[in-house]
PDB file of C-alpha atoms in Angstrom:
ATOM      1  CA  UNK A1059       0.000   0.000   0.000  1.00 24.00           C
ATOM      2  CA  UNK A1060       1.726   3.377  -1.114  1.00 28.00           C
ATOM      3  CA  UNK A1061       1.945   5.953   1.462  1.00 32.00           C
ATOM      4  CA  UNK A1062      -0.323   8.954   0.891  1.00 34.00           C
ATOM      5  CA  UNK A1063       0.230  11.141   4.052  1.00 41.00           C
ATOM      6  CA  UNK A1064       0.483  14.691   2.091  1.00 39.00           C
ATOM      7  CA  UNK A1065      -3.547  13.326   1.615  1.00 41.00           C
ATOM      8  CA  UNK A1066      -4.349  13.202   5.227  1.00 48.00           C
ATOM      9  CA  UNK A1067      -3.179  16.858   5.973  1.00 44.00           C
ATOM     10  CA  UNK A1068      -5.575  17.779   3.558  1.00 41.00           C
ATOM     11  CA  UNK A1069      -8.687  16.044   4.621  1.00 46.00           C
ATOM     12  CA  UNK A1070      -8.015  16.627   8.174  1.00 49.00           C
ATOM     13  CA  UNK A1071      -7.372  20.060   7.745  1.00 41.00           C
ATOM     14  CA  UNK A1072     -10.564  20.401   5.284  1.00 40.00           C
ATOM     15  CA  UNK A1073     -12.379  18.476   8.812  1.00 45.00           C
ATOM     16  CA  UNK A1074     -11.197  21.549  11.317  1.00 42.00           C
ATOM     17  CA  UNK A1075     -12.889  23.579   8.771  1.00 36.00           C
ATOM     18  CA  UNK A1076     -16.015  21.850   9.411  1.00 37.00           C
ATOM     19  CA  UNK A1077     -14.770  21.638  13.395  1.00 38.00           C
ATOM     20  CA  UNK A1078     -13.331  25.503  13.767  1.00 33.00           C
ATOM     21  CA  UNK A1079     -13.539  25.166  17.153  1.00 33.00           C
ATOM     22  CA  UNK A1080     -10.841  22.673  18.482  1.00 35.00           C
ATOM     23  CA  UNK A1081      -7.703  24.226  19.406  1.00 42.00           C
ATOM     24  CA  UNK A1082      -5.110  22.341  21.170  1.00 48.00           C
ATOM     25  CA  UNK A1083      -1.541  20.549  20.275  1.00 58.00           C
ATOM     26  CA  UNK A1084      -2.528  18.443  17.663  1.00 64.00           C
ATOM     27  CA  UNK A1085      -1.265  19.326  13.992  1.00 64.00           C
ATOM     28  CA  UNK A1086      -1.363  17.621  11.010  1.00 58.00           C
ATOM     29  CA  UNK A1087       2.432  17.588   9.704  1.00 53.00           C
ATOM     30  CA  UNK A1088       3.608  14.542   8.060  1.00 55.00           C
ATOM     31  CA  UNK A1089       7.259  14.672   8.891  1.00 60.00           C
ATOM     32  CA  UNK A1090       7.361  17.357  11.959  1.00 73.00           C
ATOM     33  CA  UNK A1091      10.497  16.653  14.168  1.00 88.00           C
ATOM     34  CA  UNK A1092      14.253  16.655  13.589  1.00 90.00           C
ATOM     35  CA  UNK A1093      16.167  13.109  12.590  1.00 89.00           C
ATOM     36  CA  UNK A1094      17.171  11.552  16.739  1.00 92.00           C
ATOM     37  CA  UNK A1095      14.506  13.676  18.873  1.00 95.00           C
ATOM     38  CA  UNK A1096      12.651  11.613  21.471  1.00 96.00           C
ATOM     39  CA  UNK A1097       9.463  10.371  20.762  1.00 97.00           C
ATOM     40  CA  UNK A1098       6.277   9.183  21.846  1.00 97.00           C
ATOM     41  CA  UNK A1099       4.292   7.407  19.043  1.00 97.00           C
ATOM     42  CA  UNK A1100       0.920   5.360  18.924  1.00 98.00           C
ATOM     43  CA  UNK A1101       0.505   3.473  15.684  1.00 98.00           C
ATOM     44  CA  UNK A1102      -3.335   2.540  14.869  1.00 98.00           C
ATOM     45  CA  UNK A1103      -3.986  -0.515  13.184  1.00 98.00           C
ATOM     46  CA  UNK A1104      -6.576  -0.843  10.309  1.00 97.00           C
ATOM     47  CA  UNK A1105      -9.516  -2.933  11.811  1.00 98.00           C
ATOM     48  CA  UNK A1106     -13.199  -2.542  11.308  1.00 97.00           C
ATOM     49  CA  UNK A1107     -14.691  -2.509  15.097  1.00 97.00           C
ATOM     50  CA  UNK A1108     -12.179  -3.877  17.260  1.00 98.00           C
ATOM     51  CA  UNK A1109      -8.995  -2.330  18.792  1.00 98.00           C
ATOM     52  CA  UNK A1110      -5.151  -3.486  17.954  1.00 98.00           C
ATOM     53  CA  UNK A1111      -2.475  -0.373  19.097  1.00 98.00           C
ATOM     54  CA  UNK A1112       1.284  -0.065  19.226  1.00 98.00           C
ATOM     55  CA  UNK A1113       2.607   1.956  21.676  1.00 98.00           C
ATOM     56  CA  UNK A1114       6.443   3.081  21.038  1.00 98.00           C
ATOM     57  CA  UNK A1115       8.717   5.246  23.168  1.00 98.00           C
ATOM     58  CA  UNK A1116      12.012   4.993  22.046  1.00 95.00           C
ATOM     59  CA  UNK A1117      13.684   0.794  22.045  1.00 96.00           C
ATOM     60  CA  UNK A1118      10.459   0.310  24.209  1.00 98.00           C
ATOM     61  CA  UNK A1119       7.130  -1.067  22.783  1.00 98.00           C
ATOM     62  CA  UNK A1120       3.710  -2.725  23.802  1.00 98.00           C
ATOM     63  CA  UNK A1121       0.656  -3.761  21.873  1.00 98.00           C
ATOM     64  CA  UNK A1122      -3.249  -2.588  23.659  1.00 98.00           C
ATOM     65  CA  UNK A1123      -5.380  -5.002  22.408  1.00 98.00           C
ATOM     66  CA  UNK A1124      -5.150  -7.423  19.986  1.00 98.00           C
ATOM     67  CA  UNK A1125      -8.535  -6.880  17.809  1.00 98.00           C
ATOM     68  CA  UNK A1126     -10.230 -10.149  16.272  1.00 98.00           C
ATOM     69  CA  UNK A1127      -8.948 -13.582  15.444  1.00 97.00           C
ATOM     70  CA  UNK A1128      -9.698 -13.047  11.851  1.00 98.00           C
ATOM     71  CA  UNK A1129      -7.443  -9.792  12.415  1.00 98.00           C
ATOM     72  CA  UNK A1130      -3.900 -11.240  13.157  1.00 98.00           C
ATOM     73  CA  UNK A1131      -2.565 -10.688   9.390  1.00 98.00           C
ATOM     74  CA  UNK A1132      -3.350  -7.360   9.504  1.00 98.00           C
ATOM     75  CA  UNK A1133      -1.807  -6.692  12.594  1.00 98.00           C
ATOM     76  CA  UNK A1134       1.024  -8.728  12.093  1.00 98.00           C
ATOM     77  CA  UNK A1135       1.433  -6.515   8.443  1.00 98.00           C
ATOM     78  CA  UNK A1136       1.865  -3.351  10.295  1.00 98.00           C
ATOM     79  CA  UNK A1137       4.067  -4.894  13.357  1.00 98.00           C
ATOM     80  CA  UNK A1138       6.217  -6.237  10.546  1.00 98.00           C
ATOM     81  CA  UNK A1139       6.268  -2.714   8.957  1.00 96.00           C
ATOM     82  CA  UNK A1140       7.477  -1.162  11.971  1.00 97.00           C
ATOM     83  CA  UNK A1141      10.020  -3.781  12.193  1.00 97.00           C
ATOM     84  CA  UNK A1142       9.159  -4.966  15.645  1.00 98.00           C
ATOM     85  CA  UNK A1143       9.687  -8.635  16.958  1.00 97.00           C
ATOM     86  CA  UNK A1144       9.583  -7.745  20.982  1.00 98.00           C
ATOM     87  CA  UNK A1145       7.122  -6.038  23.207  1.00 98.00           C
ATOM     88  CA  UNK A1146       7.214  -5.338  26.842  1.00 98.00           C
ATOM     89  CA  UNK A1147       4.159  -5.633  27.235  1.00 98.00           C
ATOM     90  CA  UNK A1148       0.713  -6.964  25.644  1.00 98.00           C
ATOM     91  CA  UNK A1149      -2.105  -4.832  27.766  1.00 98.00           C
ATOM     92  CA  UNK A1150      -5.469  -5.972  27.257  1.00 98.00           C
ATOM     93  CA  UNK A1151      -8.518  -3.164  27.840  1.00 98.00           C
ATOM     94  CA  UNK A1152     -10.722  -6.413  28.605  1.00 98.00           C
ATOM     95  CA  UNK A1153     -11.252 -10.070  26.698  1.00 98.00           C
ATOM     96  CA  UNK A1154     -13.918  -9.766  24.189  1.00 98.00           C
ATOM     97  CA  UNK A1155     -12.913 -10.982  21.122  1.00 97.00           C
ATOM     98  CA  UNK A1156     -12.683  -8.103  19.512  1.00 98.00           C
ATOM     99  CA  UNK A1157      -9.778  -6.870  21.785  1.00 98.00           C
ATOM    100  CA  UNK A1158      -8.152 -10.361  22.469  1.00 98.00           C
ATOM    101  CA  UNK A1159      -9.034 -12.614  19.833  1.00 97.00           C
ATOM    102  CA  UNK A1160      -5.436 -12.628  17.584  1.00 98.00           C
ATOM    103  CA  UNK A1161      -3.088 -12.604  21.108  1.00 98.00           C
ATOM    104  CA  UNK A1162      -2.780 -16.410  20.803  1.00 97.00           C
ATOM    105  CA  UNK A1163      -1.733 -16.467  17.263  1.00 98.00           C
ATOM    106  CA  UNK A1164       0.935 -12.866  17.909  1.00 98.00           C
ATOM    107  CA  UNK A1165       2.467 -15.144  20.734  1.00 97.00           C
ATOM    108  CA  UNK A1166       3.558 -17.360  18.041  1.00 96.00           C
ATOM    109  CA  UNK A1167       5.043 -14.750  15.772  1.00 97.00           C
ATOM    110  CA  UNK A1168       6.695 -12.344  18.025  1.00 98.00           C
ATOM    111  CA  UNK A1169       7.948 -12.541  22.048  1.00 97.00           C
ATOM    112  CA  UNK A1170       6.049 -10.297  24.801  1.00 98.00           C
ATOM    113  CA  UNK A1171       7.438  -9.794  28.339  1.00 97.00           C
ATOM    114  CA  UNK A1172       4.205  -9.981  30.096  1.00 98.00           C
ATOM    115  CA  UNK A1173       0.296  -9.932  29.468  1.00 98.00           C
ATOM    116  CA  UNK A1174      -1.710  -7.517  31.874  1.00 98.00           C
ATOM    117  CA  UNK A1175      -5.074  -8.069  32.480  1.00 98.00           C
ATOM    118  CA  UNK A1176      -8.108  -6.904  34.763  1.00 97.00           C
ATOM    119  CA  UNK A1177      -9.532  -9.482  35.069  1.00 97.00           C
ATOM    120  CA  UNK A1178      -9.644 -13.013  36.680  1.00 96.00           C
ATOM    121  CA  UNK A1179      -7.937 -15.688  34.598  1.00 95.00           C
ATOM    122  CA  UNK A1180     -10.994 -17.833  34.539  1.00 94.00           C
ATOM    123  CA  UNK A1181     -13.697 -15.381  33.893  1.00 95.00           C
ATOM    124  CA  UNK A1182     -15.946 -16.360  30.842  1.00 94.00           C
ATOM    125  CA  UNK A1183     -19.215 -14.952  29.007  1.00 93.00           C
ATOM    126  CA  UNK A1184     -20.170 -14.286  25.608  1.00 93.00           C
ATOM    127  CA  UNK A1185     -17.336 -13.804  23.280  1.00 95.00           C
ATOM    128  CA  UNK A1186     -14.844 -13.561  25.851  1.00 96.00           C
ATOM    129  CA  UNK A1187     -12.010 -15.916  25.926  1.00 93.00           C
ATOM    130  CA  UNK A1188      -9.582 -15.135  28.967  1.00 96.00           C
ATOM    131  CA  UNK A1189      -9.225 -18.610  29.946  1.00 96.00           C
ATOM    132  CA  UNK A1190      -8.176 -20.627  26.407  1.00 96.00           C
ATOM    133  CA  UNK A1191      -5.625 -16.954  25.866  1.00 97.00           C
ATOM    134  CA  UNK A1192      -4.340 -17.262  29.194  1.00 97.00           C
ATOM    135  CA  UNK A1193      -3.720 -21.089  29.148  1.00 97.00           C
ATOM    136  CA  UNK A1194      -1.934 -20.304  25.827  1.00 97.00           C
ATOM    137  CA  UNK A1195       0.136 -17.485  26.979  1.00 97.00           C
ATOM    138  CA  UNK A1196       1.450 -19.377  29.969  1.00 96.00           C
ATOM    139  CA  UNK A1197       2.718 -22.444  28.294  1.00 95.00           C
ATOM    140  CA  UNK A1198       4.894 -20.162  26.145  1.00 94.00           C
ATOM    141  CA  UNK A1199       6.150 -18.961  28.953  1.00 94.00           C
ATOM    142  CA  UNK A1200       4.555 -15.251  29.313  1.00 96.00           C
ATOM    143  CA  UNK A1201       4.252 -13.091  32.872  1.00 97.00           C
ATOM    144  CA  UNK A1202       0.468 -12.692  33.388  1.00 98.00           C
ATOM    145  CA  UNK A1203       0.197  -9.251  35.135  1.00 98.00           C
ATOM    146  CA  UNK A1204      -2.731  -8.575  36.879  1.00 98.00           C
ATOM    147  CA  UNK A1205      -3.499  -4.626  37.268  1.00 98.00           C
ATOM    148  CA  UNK A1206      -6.551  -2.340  38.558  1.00 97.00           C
ATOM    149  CA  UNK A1207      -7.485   1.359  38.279  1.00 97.00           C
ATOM    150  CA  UNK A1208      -5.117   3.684  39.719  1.00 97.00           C
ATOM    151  CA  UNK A1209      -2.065   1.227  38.314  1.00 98.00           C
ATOM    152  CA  UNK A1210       1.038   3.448  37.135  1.00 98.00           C
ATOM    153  CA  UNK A1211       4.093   1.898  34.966  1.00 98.00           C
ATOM    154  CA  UNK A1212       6.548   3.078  32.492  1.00 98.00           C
ATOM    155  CA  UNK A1213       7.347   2.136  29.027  1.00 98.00           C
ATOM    156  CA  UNK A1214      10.631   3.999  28.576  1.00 98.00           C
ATOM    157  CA  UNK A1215      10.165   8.010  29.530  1.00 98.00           C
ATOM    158  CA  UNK A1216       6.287   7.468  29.001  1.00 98.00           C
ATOM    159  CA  UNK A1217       4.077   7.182  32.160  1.00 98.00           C
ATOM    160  CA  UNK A1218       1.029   4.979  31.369  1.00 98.00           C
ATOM    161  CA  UNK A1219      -1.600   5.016  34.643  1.00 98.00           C
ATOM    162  CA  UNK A1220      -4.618   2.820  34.460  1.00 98.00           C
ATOM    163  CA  UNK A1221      -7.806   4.230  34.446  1.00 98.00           C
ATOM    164  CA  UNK A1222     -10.772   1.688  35.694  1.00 98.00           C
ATOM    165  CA  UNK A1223     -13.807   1.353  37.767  1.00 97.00           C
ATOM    166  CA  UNK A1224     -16.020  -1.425  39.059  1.00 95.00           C
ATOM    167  CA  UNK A1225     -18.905   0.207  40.433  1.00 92.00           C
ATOM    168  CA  UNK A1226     -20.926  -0.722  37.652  1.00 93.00           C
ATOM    169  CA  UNK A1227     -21.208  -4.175  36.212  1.00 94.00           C
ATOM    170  CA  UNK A1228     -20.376  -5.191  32.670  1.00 96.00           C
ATOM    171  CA  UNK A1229     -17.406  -6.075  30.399  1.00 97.00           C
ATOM    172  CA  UNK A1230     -17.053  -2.573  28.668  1.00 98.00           C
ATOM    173  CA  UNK A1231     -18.116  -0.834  31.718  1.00 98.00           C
ATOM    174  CA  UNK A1232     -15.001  -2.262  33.888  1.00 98.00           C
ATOM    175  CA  UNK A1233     -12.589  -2.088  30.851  1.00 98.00           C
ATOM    176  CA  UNK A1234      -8.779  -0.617  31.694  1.00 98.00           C
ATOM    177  CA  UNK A1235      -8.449   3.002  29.756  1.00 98.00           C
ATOM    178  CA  UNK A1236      -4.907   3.996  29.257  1.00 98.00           C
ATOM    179  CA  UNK A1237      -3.427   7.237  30.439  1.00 98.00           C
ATOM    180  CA  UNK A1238      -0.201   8.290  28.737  1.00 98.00           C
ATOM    181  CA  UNK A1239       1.746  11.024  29.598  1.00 98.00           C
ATOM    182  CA  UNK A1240       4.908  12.066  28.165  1.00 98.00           C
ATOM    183  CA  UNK A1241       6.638  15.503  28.681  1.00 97.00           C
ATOM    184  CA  UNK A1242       3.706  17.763  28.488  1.00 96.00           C
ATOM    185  CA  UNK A1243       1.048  15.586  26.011  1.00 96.00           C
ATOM    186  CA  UNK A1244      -1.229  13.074  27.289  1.00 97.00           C
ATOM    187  CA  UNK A1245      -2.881  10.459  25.058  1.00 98.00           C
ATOM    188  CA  UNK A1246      -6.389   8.471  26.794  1.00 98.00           C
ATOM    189  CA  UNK A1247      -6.972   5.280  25.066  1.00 98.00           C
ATOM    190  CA  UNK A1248     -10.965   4.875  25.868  1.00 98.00           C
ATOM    191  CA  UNK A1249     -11.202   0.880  25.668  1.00 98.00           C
ATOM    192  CA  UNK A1250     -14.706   0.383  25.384  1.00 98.00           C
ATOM    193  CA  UNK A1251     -16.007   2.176  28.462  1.00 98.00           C
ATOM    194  CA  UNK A1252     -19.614   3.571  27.913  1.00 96.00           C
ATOM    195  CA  UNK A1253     -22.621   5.127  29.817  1.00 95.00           C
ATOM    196  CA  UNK A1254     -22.424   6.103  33.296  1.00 96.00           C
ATOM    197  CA  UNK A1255     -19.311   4.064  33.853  1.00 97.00           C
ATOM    198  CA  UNK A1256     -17.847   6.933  31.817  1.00 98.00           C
ATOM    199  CA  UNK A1257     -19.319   9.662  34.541  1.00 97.00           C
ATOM    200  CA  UNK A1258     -17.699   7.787  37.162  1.00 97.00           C
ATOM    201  CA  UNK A1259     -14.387   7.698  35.750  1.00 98.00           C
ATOM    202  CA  UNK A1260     -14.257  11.303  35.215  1.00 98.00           C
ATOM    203  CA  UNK A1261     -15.316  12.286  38.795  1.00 97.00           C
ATOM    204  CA  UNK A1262     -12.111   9.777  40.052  1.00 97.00           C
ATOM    205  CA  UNK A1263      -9.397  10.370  37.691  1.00 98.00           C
ATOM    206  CA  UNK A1264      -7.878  13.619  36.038  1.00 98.00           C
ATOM    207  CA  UNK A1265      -8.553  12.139  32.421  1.00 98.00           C
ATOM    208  CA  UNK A1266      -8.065  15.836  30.741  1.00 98.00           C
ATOM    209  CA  UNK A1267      -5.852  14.877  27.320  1.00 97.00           C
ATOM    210  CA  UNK A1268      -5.148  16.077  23.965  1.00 96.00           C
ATOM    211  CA  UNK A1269      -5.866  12.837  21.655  1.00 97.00           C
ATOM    212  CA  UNK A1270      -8.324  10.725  22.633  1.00 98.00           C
ATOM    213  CA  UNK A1271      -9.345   7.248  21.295  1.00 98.00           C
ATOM    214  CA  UNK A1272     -12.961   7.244  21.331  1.00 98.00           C
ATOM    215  CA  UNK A1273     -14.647   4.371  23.453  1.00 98.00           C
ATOM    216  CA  UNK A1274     -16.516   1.628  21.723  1.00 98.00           C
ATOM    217  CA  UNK A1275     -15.512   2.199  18.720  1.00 98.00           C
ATOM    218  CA  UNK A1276     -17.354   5.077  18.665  1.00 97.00           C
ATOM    219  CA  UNK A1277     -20.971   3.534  18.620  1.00 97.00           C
ATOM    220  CA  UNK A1278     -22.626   5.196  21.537  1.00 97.00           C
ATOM    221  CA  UNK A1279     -22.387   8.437  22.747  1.00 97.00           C
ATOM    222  CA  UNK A1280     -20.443  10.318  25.286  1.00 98.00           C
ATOM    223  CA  UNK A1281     -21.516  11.786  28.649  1.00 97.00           C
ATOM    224  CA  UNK A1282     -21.237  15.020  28.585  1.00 97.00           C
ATOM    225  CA  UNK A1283     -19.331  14.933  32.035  1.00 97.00           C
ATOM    226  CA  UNK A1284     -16.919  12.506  30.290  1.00 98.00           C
ATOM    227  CA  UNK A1285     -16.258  14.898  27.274  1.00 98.00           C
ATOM    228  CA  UNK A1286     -16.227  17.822  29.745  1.00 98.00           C
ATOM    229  CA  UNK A1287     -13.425  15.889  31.627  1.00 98.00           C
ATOM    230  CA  UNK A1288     -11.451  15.165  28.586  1.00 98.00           C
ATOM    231  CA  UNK A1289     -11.363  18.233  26.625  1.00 97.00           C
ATOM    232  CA  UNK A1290      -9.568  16.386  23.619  1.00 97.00           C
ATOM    233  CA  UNK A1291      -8.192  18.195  20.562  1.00 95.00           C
ATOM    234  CA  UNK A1292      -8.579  15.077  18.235  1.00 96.00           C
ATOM    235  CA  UNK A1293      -9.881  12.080  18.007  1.00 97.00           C
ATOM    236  CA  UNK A1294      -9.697   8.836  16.208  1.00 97.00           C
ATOM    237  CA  UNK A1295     -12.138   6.125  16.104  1.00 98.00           C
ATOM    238  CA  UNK A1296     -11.115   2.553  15.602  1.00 98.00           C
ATOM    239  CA  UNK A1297     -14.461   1.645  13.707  1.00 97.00           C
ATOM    240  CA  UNK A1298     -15.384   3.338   9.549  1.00 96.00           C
ATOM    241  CA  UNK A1299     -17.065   6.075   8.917  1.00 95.00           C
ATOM    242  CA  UNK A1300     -20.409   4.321   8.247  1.00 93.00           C
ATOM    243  CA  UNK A1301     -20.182   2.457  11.488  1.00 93.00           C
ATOM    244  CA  UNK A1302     -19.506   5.621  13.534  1.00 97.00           C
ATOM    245  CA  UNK A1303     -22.745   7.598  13.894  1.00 96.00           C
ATOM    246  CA  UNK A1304     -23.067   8.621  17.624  1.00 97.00           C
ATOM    247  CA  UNK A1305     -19.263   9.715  17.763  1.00 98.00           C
ATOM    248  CA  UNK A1306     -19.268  11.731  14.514  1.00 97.00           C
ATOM    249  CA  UNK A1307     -22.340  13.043  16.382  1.00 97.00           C
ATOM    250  CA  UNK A1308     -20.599  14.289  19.792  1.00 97.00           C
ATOM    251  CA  UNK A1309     -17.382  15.271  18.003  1.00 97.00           C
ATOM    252  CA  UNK A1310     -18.902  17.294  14.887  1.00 96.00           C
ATOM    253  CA  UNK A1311     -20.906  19.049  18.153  1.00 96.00           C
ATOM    254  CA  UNK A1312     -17.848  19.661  20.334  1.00 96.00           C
ATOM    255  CA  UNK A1313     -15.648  20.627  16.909  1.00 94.00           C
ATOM    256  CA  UNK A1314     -13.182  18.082  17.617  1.00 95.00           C
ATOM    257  CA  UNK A1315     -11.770  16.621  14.575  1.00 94.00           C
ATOM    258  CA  UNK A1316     -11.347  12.515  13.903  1.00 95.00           C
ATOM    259  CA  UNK A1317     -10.878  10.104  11.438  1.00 95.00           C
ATOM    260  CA  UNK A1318     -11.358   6.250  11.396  1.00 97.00           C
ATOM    261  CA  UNK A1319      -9.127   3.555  11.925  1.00 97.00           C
ATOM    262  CA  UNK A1320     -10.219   1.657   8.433  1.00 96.00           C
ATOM    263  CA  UNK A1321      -9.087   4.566   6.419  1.00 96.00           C
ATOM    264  CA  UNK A1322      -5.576   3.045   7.002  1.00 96.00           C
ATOM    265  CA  UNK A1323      -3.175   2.681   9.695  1.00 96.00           C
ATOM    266  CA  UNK A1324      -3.077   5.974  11.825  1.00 96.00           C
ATOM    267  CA  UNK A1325       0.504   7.446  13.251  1.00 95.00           C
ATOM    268  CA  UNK A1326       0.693  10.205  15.819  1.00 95.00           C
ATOM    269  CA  UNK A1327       3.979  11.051  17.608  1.00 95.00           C
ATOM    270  CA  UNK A1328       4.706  13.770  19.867  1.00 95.00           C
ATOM    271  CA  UNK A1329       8.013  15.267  21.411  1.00 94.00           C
ATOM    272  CA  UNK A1330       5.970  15.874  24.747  1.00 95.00           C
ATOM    273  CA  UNK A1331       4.821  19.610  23.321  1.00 93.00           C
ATOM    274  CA  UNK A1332       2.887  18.855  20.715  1.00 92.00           C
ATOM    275  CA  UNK A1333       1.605  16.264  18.431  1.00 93.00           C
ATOM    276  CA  UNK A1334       1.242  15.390  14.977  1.00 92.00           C
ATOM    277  CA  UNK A1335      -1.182  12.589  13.361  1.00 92.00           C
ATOM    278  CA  UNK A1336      -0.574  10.972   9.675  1.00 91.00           C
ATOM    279  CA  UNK A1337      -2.395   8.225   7.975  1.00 92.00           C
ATOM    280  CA  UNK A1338      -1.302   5.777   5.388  1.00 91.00           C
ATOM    281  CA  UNK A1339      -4.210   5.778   2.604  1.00 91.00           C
ATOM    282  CA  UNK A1340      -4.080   4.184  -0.914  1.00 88.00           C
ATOM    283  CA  UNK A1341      -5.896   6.402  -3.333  1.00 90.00           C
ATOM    284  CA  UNK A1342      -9.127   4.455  -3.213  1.00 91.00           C
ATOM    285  CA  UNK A1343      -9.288   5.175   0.694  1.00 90.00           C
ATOM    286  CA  UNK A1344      -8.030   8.930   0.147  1.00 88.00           C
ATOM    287  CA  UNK A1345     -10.625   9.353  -2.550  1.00 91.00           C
ATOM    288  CA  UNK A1346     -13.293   7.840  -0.373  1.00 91.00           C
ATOM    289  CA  UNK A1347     -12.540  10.410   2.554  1.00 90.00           C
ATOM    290  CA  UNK A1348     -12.040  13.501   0.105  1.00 90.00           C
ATOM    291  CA  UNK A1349     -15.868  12.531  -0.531  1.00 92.00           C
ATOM    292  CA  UNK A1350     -16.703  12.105   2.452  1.00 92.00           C
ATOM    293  CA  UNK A1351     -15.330  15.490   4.157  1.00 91.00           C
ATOM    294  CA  UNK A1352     -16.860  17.150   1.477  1.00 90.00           C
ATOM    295  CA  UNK A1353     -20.353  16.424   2.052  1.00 88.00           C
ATOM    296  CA  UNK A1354     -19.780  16.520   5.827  1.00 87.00           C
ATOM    297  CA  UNK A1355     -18.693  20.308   4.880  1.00 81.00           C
ATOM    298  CA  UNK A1356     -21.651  21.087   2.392  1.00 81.00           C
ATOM    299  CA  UNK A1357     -24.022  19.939   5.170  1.00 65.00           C
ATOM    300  CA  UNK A1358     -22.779  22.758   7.521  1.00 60.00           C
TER     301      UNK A1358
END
């Protein structure tokens, strides 16, 4: 797939035009910092409605999530493309499929330190399975790390604090957000936390951050206490733009610009004072989002 990132700081600038009001650190440069400066970066992986991240800081790097069984080529493609083989860490939001289903095949293809979880080893319900991963993991040999809201831990100069409540019930409710904080910008990776879990997040953490990844792959809503407590400057959603309704909703309201995850895989990095977001489309995908700003413009 050729690289068309000149593309994306079109569309996403011709977005702000249609969301004037975000302001932040978030700018849409394709190659913004000099050759050896430090970097945070958070590489996005392709997938229709499920989640599969990379997290790099330097040597360092950990996968969050591991999206679909059906998924693992894809995921594997960009891994490869970054030229990673090792991770410190494989952090899983929660176990539905759609967030754990390719870790047993990865395990085969590349090494991991440790696997942190939130939940008991032997916990089961529809399309979750923890206990066949887990069984997997530790007959190749993996730490299983068990972790809980409030949980702090470094991957290189980033700090990464878990975000996570269990006050009310449900899979997606009690999933682990990710905090991370380096230098000055903070990225919240929203797992798939929805409704009034979201309400009592914000009243317990200090979630403000400049990028957020939209919970649920954006198909509910957001409090308006959660938003409040966020205050993001961009957005992506790891979902497509016909899937997407109720975020393009709250974020075309709030002016907060986004794109999707299956436009291609989506690269921010920051320095810790600002960051910048590219995304690799081939010219059907660029074409297809050209259109698609377009009429979300000519319907202002």
């Amino acid at each position: 797939m050729r690289k068309l990132t000149g593309w994306l700081v079109a569309l996403l600038l011709l977005a702000m035009s249609c969301c004037a009001g975000a302001e932040g650190r978030v700018l849409t440069d394709a190659a913004p910092f000099p050759e050896g400066t430090p970097l945070l970066e958070l590489y996005v992986c392709p997938l229709l409605g499920a989640d599969a991240m990379v997290l790099r800081q330097g040597e360092h790097a950990m996968l969050v999530d591991m999206g679909k069984s059906k998924d693992v080529d894809t995921i594997a493609s960009v891994l490869d493309g970054l030229g990673l083989t090792h991770f410190e860490y494989a952090f899983n939001t929660h176990p539905h499929t759609d967030h754990l289903g390719s870790m047993k095949a990865l395990v085969e293809r590349y090494s991991f330190d440790r696997f942190v979880t939130g939940f008991d080893e032997d916990v089961t319900g529809q399309q979750v399975n923890q206990r066949s991963t887990i069984r997997t993991l530790r007959d190749a040999g993996m730490e299983i790390v068990h972790m809980d809201g409030g949980a702090t831990f470094a991957l290189g100069d980033a700090r990464l604090t878990v975000i996570r409540q269990t006050k009310q019930k449900g899979f997606n409710e009690q999933s682990m957000m990710l905090l991370v904080e380096f230098g000055d910008c903070r990225l919240l990776l929203g797992a798939d936390v929805t409704g009034q879990a979201q309400d009592v997040l914000a009243a317990a953490y200090d979630l403000k951050a400049d990028v957020l990844k939209y919970p649920h792959h954006g198909l509910n809503k957001l409090t308006e206490g959660f938003l409040a407590a966020v205050q993001p400057s961009y957005a992506l959603i790891t979902h497509g733009s016909v899937n997407s309704a109720p975020a393009q909703q709250v974020l075309d309201k709030a002016g907060i610009p986004y794109t999707f995850a299956t436009w291609g895989v989506i690269h921010l990095s920051t320095d810790g004072r600002e960051w910048h977001v590219a995304q690799d489309m081939d010219e059907e995908r660029a074409a297809y989002a050209e259109k698609f700003w377009k009429q979300k413009n000519a319907g202002k």
